[in-house]
Amino acid sequence: MSAKVTINRLATGVPGLDEVLGGGLPEFSFNLIAGAPGCGKTTLAHQMMFALASKERPALYMTVLGEPPVKMLRYQQQFEFFDSDAINRSVHFVNLTDDAATGDLERLLHRIVAEVEAHAPAFVFVDSFRSMAQAGMAHDVPAHDLQQFVQQLGMLMTSWQATTFLIGEYSDEADANPVCTVADGMIGLHQSVQRNSMVRKIEIMKMRGQPTLPGLHSFRIDTHGIRVFAPAYLMSPGKHSSADKLGPRVSMGIPHLDEMLCGGLPQGFSMLVAGPSGSGKSILAAAFLQAGVRAGETGVMVAVEQRPNRSRSHVLANLIESGQVGLLTTRTPDTSIDEMVHRITDEIRRLDAKRVVIDSLTGLQLVVAPTFQEDFRESLLRLVTSLVDTGVTVLMTCELEDRYTDLRFSPFGTASLTDAIIVQRYIEVESRLLRVMAVAKLRASSHSDELRLFSIDDDGIRIGEALPAQEGLLGGRPTRKPHKPDRSITGGGAHDGESD
């Protein structure tokens, strides 16, 4: 019995694509890059070509576009991956438009063979291959001849030990197309407009000899080129889990709140702070990050709705300016949760951060594209799990409508997804609105069940005494005037006259 053949996997140079491919692109494979016009096929091909090509292993890019290659390169050179020094050294361009226009597939094959023999490429790209087929159909070339042409081309490229890419506008008819049958790998690019969002996704439809990640994966095109956002669970090693033995406690930055948590929040836990508008969620989050900095821990602030500034919190603004807290903002309407996890994880690694704040989940739902809103709860599970698995302690805020007569923790059903929950509410006392706070959940640990009054002033949050036993949240109208919060206790140091 012959020895098992080992297939070398090539790094594509496209961030996230190798993970989706299952480790890289099989060397000497015959691949199809398919998708509708404008979805990024040519950009993907160029990005891989410049990453793979070298003087010893050159690339040959054959165009059948009906326009000169110089026009295509004019736009492609706007991307950072483009290397002008590689042109005619490790990357060669050939225009096959005239040969393809005749519809003579035999002549076209001979021209391709001649160019491959002349340049001896390790990588061959044909863009757009479908133009060849359409030219043949225009000259009444039988479908059998087209299939034979594709098979011969595939065999020749394999015998020359070239990794080949055919680029074409294939979509619904892919299953019946002879190109798809012969191809070893198929990469499908999709795009759709949803309200004001352009959503782009990539799919590995076929890749012989190796397992790939199934499903559609979001990607973005920017000045760097294409970046694929692999599933969030791949971003973390999975060594940290709240199910493990409780670690050391970290301070919330508010003394009486640590007391209510029986010593603070366990390191590596996720916490949800839920409450109505103006209840102090953002101030609590700022205090949490400030407490981390005092303990020598850097943090990351994901500000979805409002960017922290001096008019809202001078302390948090100073921490961001000093580099002790990294700031991430997003206002683009086509963000995916997987992209958000990548951005946060990159910032965690850059700062070696130990604490992460997401303010808020309510705003995050509005930012993500409509297609990702449909499975928002599932997306949040991936977000929380991926961040906690990196070992950071996560605090998220969520706005709730205070109905006074019921007790809810999240409009997204996220209460079961987090390890701890702090709920903030309003109560009416003698025609005044007072704030109360409670620890509703702390997984695997005891915690206070008291409802405590708190207030907000220029020095941050001040937590006072518990409400008397006969008073409570439901109904919203205590019968006795509760004690005011203890003004000698200050938490957070978030200089903020506002509450949220």
Coordinates of C-alpha atoms in Angstrom, one line a residue:
M1 CA 0.0 0.0 0.0
S2 CA 1.4 3.4 -1.0
A3 CA 2.2 6.0 1.6
K4 CA -0.5 8.6 2.4
V5 CA -0.1 11.8 0.4
T6 CA 0.3 15.0 2.4
I7 CA -1.4 18.1 0.9
N8 CA 0.4 21.3 1.7
R9 CA -1.9 24.2 2.8
L10 CA -1.1 27.7 1.6
A11 CA -1.7 30.8 3.7
T12 CA -4.0 33.0 1.6
G13 CA -3.0 36.3 3.1
V14 CA -6.6 37.2 3.7
P15 CA -7.3 37.7 7.4
G16 CA -9.8 35.1 8.7
L17 CA -10.1 33.2 5.4
D18 CA -7.6 30.4 6.4
E19 CA -9.6 29.7 9.5
V20 CA -12.8 29.3 7.4
L21 CA -11.0 27.2 4.9
G22 CA -9.9 24.8 7.7
G23 CA -6.2 25.7 7.7
G24 CA -5.4 27.2 4.4
L25 CA -5.8 26.6 0.6
P26 CA -4.7 23.2 -0.7
E27 CA -1.6 23.5 -2.9
F28 CA -2.1 22.5 -6.6
S29 CA -5.9 22.7 -6.2
F30 CA -8.2 23.9 -9.0
N31 CA -10.5 26.5 -7.6
L32 CA -13.5 28.6 -8.5
I33 CA -14.2 32.1 -7.0
A34 CA -17.9 32.8 -7.7
G35 CA -20.3 35.6 -7.1
A36 CA -22.4 38.4 -8.4
P37 CA -20.8 41.6 -9.9
G38 CA -19.3 43.9 -7.3
C39 CA -19.1 41.4 -4.5
G40 CA -15.3 41.4 -4.3
K41 CA -14.2 38.5 -6.5
T42 CA -11.3 40.3 -8.3
T43 CA -10.2 42.0 -5.0
L44 CA -10.1 38.6 -3.3
A45 CA -8.1 37.1 -6.2
H46 CA -5.6 40.0 -6.2
Q47 CA -5.1 39.9 -2.4
M48 CA -4.3 36.2 -2.5
M49 CA -2.1 36.6 -5.5
F50 CA 0.1 39.3 -4.0
A51 CA 0.4 37.3 -0.8
L52 CA 1.3 34.0 -2.5
A53 CA 3.5 35.1 -5.4
S54 CA 7.3 35.4 -5.1
K55 CA 10.1 35.6 -7.6
E56 CA 10.7 31.9 -7.2
R57 CA 7.0 31.0 -7.3
P58 CA 5.5 33.6 -9.7
A59 CA 1.8 34.2 -10.4
L60 CA 0.1 34.6 -13.8
Y61 CA -3.1 36.6 -14.0
M62 CA -5.0 36.2 -17.3
T63 CA -7.8 38.6 -18.0
V64 CA -10.8 38.1 -20.2
L65 CA -12.6 41.3 -19.1
G66 CA -13.1 43.2 -22.4
E67 CA -11.0 46.0 -20.9
P68 CA -7.2 46.4 -20.6
P69 CA -5.5 45.1 -17.4
V70 CA -4.1 48.6 -16.7
K71 CA -7.7 49.8 -16.0
M72 CA -8.3 47.0 -13.5
L73 CA -4.9 47.6 -11.8
R74 CA -5.7 51.3 -11.6
Y75 CA -8.4 50.5 -9.0
Q76 CA -6.7 47.5 -7.4
Q77 CA -3.6 49.5 -6.5
Q78 CA -5.7 51.6 -4.1
F79 CA -5.5 48.6 -1.7
E80 CA -2.6 48.3 0.7
F81 CA -1.9 44.7 -0.3
F82 CA -1.0 45.9 -3.9
D83 CA 2.8 45.7 -4.6
S84 CA 3.8 47.7 -7.7
D85 CA 7.3 46.3 -7.4
A86 CA 5.9 42.8 -7.9
I87 CA 4.5 43.6 -11.4
N88 CA 6.5 41.8 -14.1
R89 CA 8.8 40.3 -11.5
S90 CA 6.6 37.9 -9.5
V91 CA 3.2 38.8 -10.9
H92 CA 2.5 38.8 -14.7
F93 CA -0.6 39.9 -16.4
V94 CA -1.8 38.6 -19.8
N95 CA -4.9 39.8 -21.8
L96 CA -6.8 36.9 -23.4
T97 CA -9.7 39.0 -24.6
D98 CA -9.0 38.7 -28.4
D99 CA -8.4 34.9 -28.1
A100 CA -11.6 34.4 -26.1
A101 CA -13.7 36.5 -28.5
T102 CA -13.2 34.0 -31.3
G103 CA -15.1 31.3 -29.5
D104 CA -12.4 28.8 -30.5
L105 CA -11.8 27.0 -27.2
E106 CA -8.9 25.0 -28.7
R107 CA -7.1 28.1 -29.7
L108 CA -7.8 29.6 -26.3
L109 CA -6.4 26.5 -24.6
H110 CA -3.2 26.6 -26.7
R111 CA -2.7 30.3 -25.8
I112 CA -3.1 29.5 -22.1
V113 CA -0.6 26.6 -22.4
A114 CA 1.9 28.9 -24.2
E115 CA 1.7 31.5 -21.4
V116 CA 2.0 29.0 -18.7
E117 CA 5.1 27.4 -20.4
A118 CA 6.6 30.9 -20.8
H119 CA 6.2 32.0 -17.2
A120 CA 6.2 28.7 -15.3
P121 CA 3.8 30.1 -12.7
A122 CA 3.0 28.4 -9.4
F123 CA -0.3 30.3 -9.3
V124 CA -2.7 30.9 -12.2
F125 CA -5.7 33.2 -12.2
V126 CA -8.3 33.5 -15.0
D127 CA -10.7 36.5 -14.7
S128 CA -13.4 36.2 -15.8
F129 CA -13.6 32.6 -16.8
R130 CA -17.3 32.8 -17.4
S131 CA -16.5 35.2 -20.3
M132 CA -14.8 32.4 -22.0
A133 CA -17.9 30.2 -21.7
Q134 CA -20.2 33.0 -22.9
A135 CA -17.9 33.6 -25.9
G136 CA -18.1 29.9 -26.8
M137 CA -21.9 29.9 -26.4
A138 CA -22.1 32.9 -28.7
H139 CA -20.4 30.8 -31.4
D140 CA -22.6 27.8 -30.8
V141 CA -19.9 25.7 -29.1
P142 CA -21.6 22.6 -27.7
A143 CA -21.8 22.2 -23.9
H144 CA -19.8 19.0 -24.2
D145 CA -16.9 20.9 -25.7
L146 CA -17.0 23.4 -22.9
Q147 CA -16.9 20.6 -20.3
Q148 CA -14.0 19.0 -22.1
F149 CA -12.2 22.3 -22.2
V150 CA -12.5 22.8 -18.5
Q151 CA -11.4 19.2 -17.8
Q152 CA -8.3 19.6 -20.0
L153 CA -7.4 22.9 -18.4
G154 CA -7.7 21.4 -14.9
M155 CA -5.6 18.4 -15.8
L156 CA -2.9 20.6 -17.4
M157 CA -2.7 23.0 -14.4
T158 CA -2.4 20.0 -12.0
S159 CA 0.3 18.4 -14.1
W160 CA 2.2 21.7 -14.1
Q161 CA 1.8 21.8 -10.3
A162 CA 0.0 25.2 -10.4
T163 CA -2.6 26.3 -8.0
T164 CA -5.4 27.7 -10.2
F165 CA -8.2 30.1 -9.6
L166 CA -11.1 30.7 -12.1
I167 CA -13.1 33.8 -11.3
G168 CA -16.6 34.1 -12.6
E169 CA -20.2 35.3 -12.0
Y170 CA -21.6 32.0 -11.1
S171 CA -24.5 31.8 -8.7
D172 CA -27.8 29.8 -8.9
E173 CA -26.7 27.6 -11.8
A174 CA -23.5 26.5 -10.1
D175 CA -24.7 22.9 -9.4
A176 CA -25.3 22.2 -13.1
N177 CA -22.2 24.0 -14.4
P178 CA -19.3 21.8 -15.6
V179 CA -16.8 24.2 -14.1
C180 CA -18.2 23.5 -10.6
T181 CA -18.0 19.8 -11.2
V182 CA -14.3 19.8 -12.1
A183 CA -13.3 22.4 -9.5
D184 CA -11.6 21.1 -6.3
G185 CA -12.7 24.1 -4.4
M186 CA -15.5 26.7 -4.6
I187 CA -15.5 30.0 -2.8
G188 CA -18.8 31.8 -3.0
L189 CA -19.1 35.6 -2.3
H190 CA -22.5 37.1 -1.6
Q191 CA -23.8 40.6 -1.0
S192 CA -27.2 42.1 -0.3
V193 CA -28.6 45.5 0.6
Q194 CA -30.8 45.5 3.7
R195 CA -32.3 48.9 4.5
N196 CA -29.2 51.1 4.7
S197 CA -26.8 48.2 5.2
M198 CA -24.5 46.4 2.6
V199 CA -24.0 42.9 4.0
R200 CA -21.2 40.8 2.5
K201 CA -20.8 37.1 3.3
I202 CA -18.4 34.4 2.1
E203 CA -19.1 30.7 1.9
I204 CA -16.8 27.7 1.2
M205 CA -19.1 25.8 -1.0
K206 CA -16.6 23.0 -1.7
M207 CA -13.0 22.1 -0.8
R208 CA -11.8 18.6 -1.5
G209 CA -9.6 16.9 1.0
Q210 CA -10.2 19.0 4.1
P211 CA -13.0 20.0 6.4
T212 CA -14.1 23.7 6.2
L213 CA -16.3 25.8 8.4
P214 CA -19.9 25.5 7.1
G215 CA -22.3 28.4 6.7
L216 CA -22.0 32.1 5.6
H217 CA -19.3 34.2 7.2
S218 CA -19.4 38.0 7.1
F219 CA -16.5 40.0 5.5
R220 CA -15.6 43.6 4.9
I221 CA -13.8 45.4 2.1
D222 CA -11.7 48.4 3.2
T223 CA -8.4 49.9 2.3
H224 CA -6.5 46.9 3.6
G225 CA -8.5 44.6 1.2
I226 CA -10.8 41.8 2.4
R227 CA -11.1 40.7 6.0
V228 CA -13.2 37.6 6.8
F229 CA -14.7 37.4 10.2
A230 CA -14.5 33.8 11.3
P231 CA -17.0 32.5 13.9
A232 CA -16.4 34.2 17.2
Y233 CA -15.7 30.9 19.1
L234 CA -12.5 30.5 17.1
M235 CA -11.1 33.8 18.5
S236 CA -10.4 32.4 22.0
P237 CA -8.6 29.3 23.3
G238 CA -11.5 28.3 25.6
K239 CA -9.3 27.8 28.6
H240 CA -11.2 30.1 30.8
S241 CA -14.8 29.4 31.9
S242 CA -17.1 30.7 34.6
A243 CA -17.9 27.0 35.3
D244 CA -14.4 26.5 36.7
K245 CA -13.5 27.2 40.3
L246 CA -14.2 30.8 41.2
G247 CA -11.1 33.0 40.9
P248 CA -10.2 36.1 42.8
R249 CA -12.7 38.9 43.2
V250 CA -12.3 42.2 41.3
S251 CA -13.6 45.4 42.7
M252 CA -16.5 47.2 41.0
G253 CA -15.1 50.5 42.2
I254 CA -18.1 51.2 44.5
P255 CA -17.4 50.0 48.1
H256 CA -21.0 49.0 49.1
L257 CA -21.5 47.3 45.7
D258 CA -18.5 45.0 46.4
E259 CA -20.1 44.3 49.7
M260 CA -23.4 43.4 48.0
L261 CA -21.4 41.0 45.8
C262 CA -19.8 39.4 48.8
G263 CA -16.3 40.8 48.0
G264 CA -16.6 41.8 44.3
L265 CA -17.2 40.2 41.0
P266 CA -15.3 37.0 40.4
Q267 CA -12.5 37.5 37.8
G268 CA -13.5 36.2 34.4
F269 CA -17.2 36.6 35.0
S270 CA -19.7 38.4 32.7
M271 CA -22.1 40.9 34.3
L272 CA -25.2 42.6 33.0
V273 CA -26.2 46.0 34.4
A274 CA -29.8 46.6 33.5
G275 CA -31.9 49.7 34.2
P276 CA -34.0 52.5 32.7
S277 CA -32.6 55.5 31.0
G278 CA -30.8 57.8 33.5
S279 CA -30.4 55.2 36.2
G280 CA -26.6 55.3 36.2
K281 CA -25.5 52.3 34.1
S282 CA -22.7 54.1 32.3
I283 CA -21.4 55.7 35.5
L284 CA -21.2 52.3 37.1
A285 CA -19.4 51.0 34.0
A286 CA -16.9 53.8 34.2
A287 CA -16.3 53.1 37.9
F288 CA -15.6 49.5 37.0
L289 CA -12.9 50.5 34.5
Q290 CA -11.4 53.0 36.8
A291 CA -11.2 50.4 39.6
G292 CA -9.3 48.1 37.2
V293 CA -6.8 50.8 36.4
R294 CA -6.2 51.5 40.1
A295 CA -5.5 47.7 40.4
G296 CA -3.0 47.8 37.5
E297 CA -5.5 46.4 35.0
T298 CA -6.0 47.9 31.6
G299 CA -9.5 47.9 30.0
V300 CA -11.5 48.2 26.8
M301 CA -14.5 50.5 26.5
V302 CA -16.9 49.6 23.6
A303 CA -19.0 52.8 23.3
V304 CA -21.9 52.0 21.0
E305 CA -24.2 54.9 21.6
Q306 CA -22.2 57.8 23.0
R307 CA -18.4 58.4 22.9
P308 CA -17.0 59.2 26.4
N309 CA -15.9 62.8 26.7
R310 CA -15.0 65.3 29.4
S311 CA -18.5 66.7 29.6
R312 CA -19.8 63.3 30.6
S313 CA -16.9 61.7 32.4
H314 CA -13.6 63.4 32.7
V315 CA -12.0 60.5 34.6
L316 CA -12.9 58.0 31.8
A317 CA -11.7 60.5 29.2
N318 CA -8.4 60.8 31.0
L319 CA -8.0 57.0 31.1
I320 CA -8.6 56.7 27.4
E321 CA -6.2 59.5 26.6
S322 CA -3.5 58.0 28.7
G323 CA -3.9 54.6 26.9
Q324 CA -4.9 52.7 30.1
V325 CA -8.4 52.2 28.6
G326 CA -8.8 51.4 24.9
L327 CA -11.9 52.9 23.2
L328 CA -13.8 51.2 20.4
T329 CA -16.8 52.9 18.7
T330 CA -19.0 51.7 15.9
R331 CA -21.7 53.6 14.0
T332 CA -21.6 51.6 10.7
P333 CA -25.0 49.9 10.0
D334 CA -23.5 46.7 8.6
T335 CA -21.6 45.4 11.5
S336 CA -21.8 41.7 12.5
I337 CA -21.3 40.3 16.0
D338 CA -18.4 38.3 14.7
E339 CA -16.7 41.5 13.4
M340 CA -17.4 43.1 16.8
V341 CA -15.7 40.2 18.6
H342 CA -12.7 40.5 16.3
R343 CA -12.3 44.2 17.0
I344 CA -12.6 43.8 20.8
T345 CA -10.3 40.8 20.8
D346 CA -7.6 42.7 18.8
E347 CA -7.9 45.5 21.4
I348 CA -7.6 43.1 24.3
R349 CA -4.4 41.7 22.9
R350 CA -3.0 45.1 22.1
L351 CA -3.5 46.3 25.6
D352 CA -3.3 43.0 27.5
A353 CA -6.6 44.2 28.9
K354 CA -8.3 42.5 31.8
R355 CA -11.7 44.3 31.8
V356 CA -14.2 45.0 29.0
V357 CA -17.2 47.2 29.1
I358 CA -19.9 47.2 26.3
D359 CA -22.2 50.2 26.7
S360 CA -24.8 49.2 25.6
L361 CA -26.4 46.1 24.3
T362 CA -29.5 48.2 23.4
G363 CA -27.4 50.3 21.1
L364 CA -25.5 47.3 19.7
Q365 CA -28.7 45.8 18.5
L366 CA -29.4 49.0 16.5
V367 CA -25.9 49.1 15.0
V368 CA -25.7 45.5 13.7
A369 CA -27.2 44.9 10.3
P370 CA -30.8 43.7 10.1
T371 CA -29.7 40.2 9.0
F372 CA -27.8 39.9 12.3
Q373 CA -30.7 41.3 14.4
E374 CA -32.8 38.3 13.6
D375 CA -30.6 36.1 15.7
F376 CA -29.4 38.7 18.1
R377 CA -29.7 36.5 21.2
E378 CA -27.7 33.8 19.6
S379 CA -25.2 36.4 18.5
L380 CA -24.9 37.7 22.1
L381 CA -24.2 34.2 23.3
R382 CA -21.2 34.0 20.9
L383 CA -20.1 37.5 22.0
V384 CA -20.2 36.8 25.7
T385 CA -18.7 33.3 25.5
S386 CA -15.9 34.4 23.2
L387 CA -14.9 37.3 25.5
V388 CA -15.1 35.4 28.7
D389 CA -13.0 32.6 27.2
T390 CA -10.2 35.1 26.7
G391 CA -10.1 35.5 30.5
V392 CA -11.3 39.1 30.7
T393 CA -14.0 40.3 33.1
V394 CA -16.9 41.6 31.1
L395 CA -19.6 44.2 32.1
M396 CA -22.4 45.0 29.7
T397 CA -25.2 47.6 30.1
C398 CA -28.8 47.2 28.9
E399 CA -31.6 49.8 28.9
L400 CA -35.0 48.7 30.2
E401 CA -38.3 50.4 30.3
D402 CA -39.2 50.8 33.9
R403 CA -42.8 49.7 34.2
Y404 CA -42.8 49.8 38.0
T405 CA -45.1 46.7 38.3
D406 CA -42.9 44.0 36.9
L407 CA -39.3 42.9 37.2
R408 CA -37.3 42.2 34.0
F409 CA -33.6 42.0 33.3
S410 CA -33.2 42.3 29.5
P411 CA -35.4 42.7 26.4
F412 CA -33.2 40.2 24.6
G413 CA -33.5 37.2 27.0
T414 CA -29.9 37.5 27.9
A415 CA -30.3 37.0 31.7
S416 CA -29.3 33.4 31.4
L417 CA -26.2 34.2 29.3
T418 CA -24.4 36.2 31.9
D419 CA -22.9 35.2 35.3
A420 CA -24.1 38.2 37.2
I421 CA -26.9 40.7 37.0
I422 CA -27.3 44.1 38.7
V423 CA -30.7 45.7 38.3
Q424 CA -31.4 49.4 38.8
R425 CA -34.9 50.8 39.2
Y426 CA -36.8 54.0 40.1
I427 CA -39.2 54.3 43.0
E428 CA -41.6 57.2 43.8
V429 CA -41.4 58.8 47.2
E430 CA -43.3 61.9 48.1
S431 CA -43.4 63.0 44.5
R432 CA -39.7 62.3 43.9
L433 CA -38.0 59.6 41.9
L434 CA -35.3 57.8 43.9
R435 CA -33.0 55.1 42.6
V436 CA -32.6 51.6 44.0
M437 CA -30.1 48.9 43.1
A438 CA -30.0 45.1 43.7
V439 CA -27.9 42.1 42.8
A440 CA -30.3 39.8 41.1
K441 CA -27.8 37.1 40.2
L442 CA -24.3 35.9 41.0
R443 CA -23.6 32.5 39.6
A444 CA -21.9 29.9 42.0
S445 CA -21.7 32.5 44.8
S446 CA -23.8 34.0 47.6
H447 CA -24.8 37.6 47.3
S448 CA -26.9 40.2 49.0
D449 CA -30.7 40.2 48.2
E450 CA -31.2 43.8 49.5
L451 CA -32.7 46.6 47.6
R452 CA -30.4 49.6 48.3
L453 CA -31.0 53.2 47.6
F454 CA -28.3 55.0 45.7
S455 CA -27.7 58.5 44.4
I456 CA -25.5 60.1 41.8
D457 CA -23.5 63.3 42.2
D458 CA -20.3 64.9 40.8
D459 CA -18.2 62.2 42.5
G460 CA -20.1 59.3 41.1
I461 CA -22.4 56.7 42.6
R462 CA -23.2 56.6 46.4
I463 CA -24.9 53.6 47.7
G464 CA -27.0 53.9 50.9
E465 CA -29.0 51.7 53.2
A466 CA -31.4 48.9 52.3
L467 CA -35.1 49.7 51.9
P468 CA -37.2 48.7 54.9
A469 CA -38.7 45.2 54.7
Q470 CA -42.2 46.3 54.0
E471 CA -41.1 48.4 51.0
G472 CA -40.2 47.1 47.6
L473 CA -40.0 47.8 43.9
L474 CA -43.2 46.4 42.7
G475 CA -45.8 49.0 42.9
G476 CA -43.2 51.8 43.0
R477 CA -44.6 53.7 46.0
P478 CA -43.0 53.0 49.4
T479 CA -45.3 53.8 52.3
R480 CA -42.5 55.3 54.4
K481 CA -39.8 57.7 53.4
P482 CA -36.6 55.7 53.1
H483 CA -33.3 56.7 54.5
K484 CA -31.2 58.8 52.1
P485 CA -27.9 57.3 50.7
D486 CA -24.9 57.7 52.9
R487 CA -23.0 60.8 51.6
S488 CA -19.8 59.6 53.1
I489 CA -19.6 56.6 50.8
T490 CA -18.4 57.4 47.3
G491 CA -17.9 54.9 44.4
G492 CA -16.5 55.2 41.0
G493 CA -15.1 58.7 40.8
A494 CA -16.8 59.2 37.4
H495 CA -17.2 63.0 37.3
D496 CA -20.6 63.1 36.0
G497 CA -23.7 65.2 36.8
E498 CA -25.7 63.1 34.4
S499 CA -27.0 59.6 35.2
D500 CA -26.2 57.7 32.1

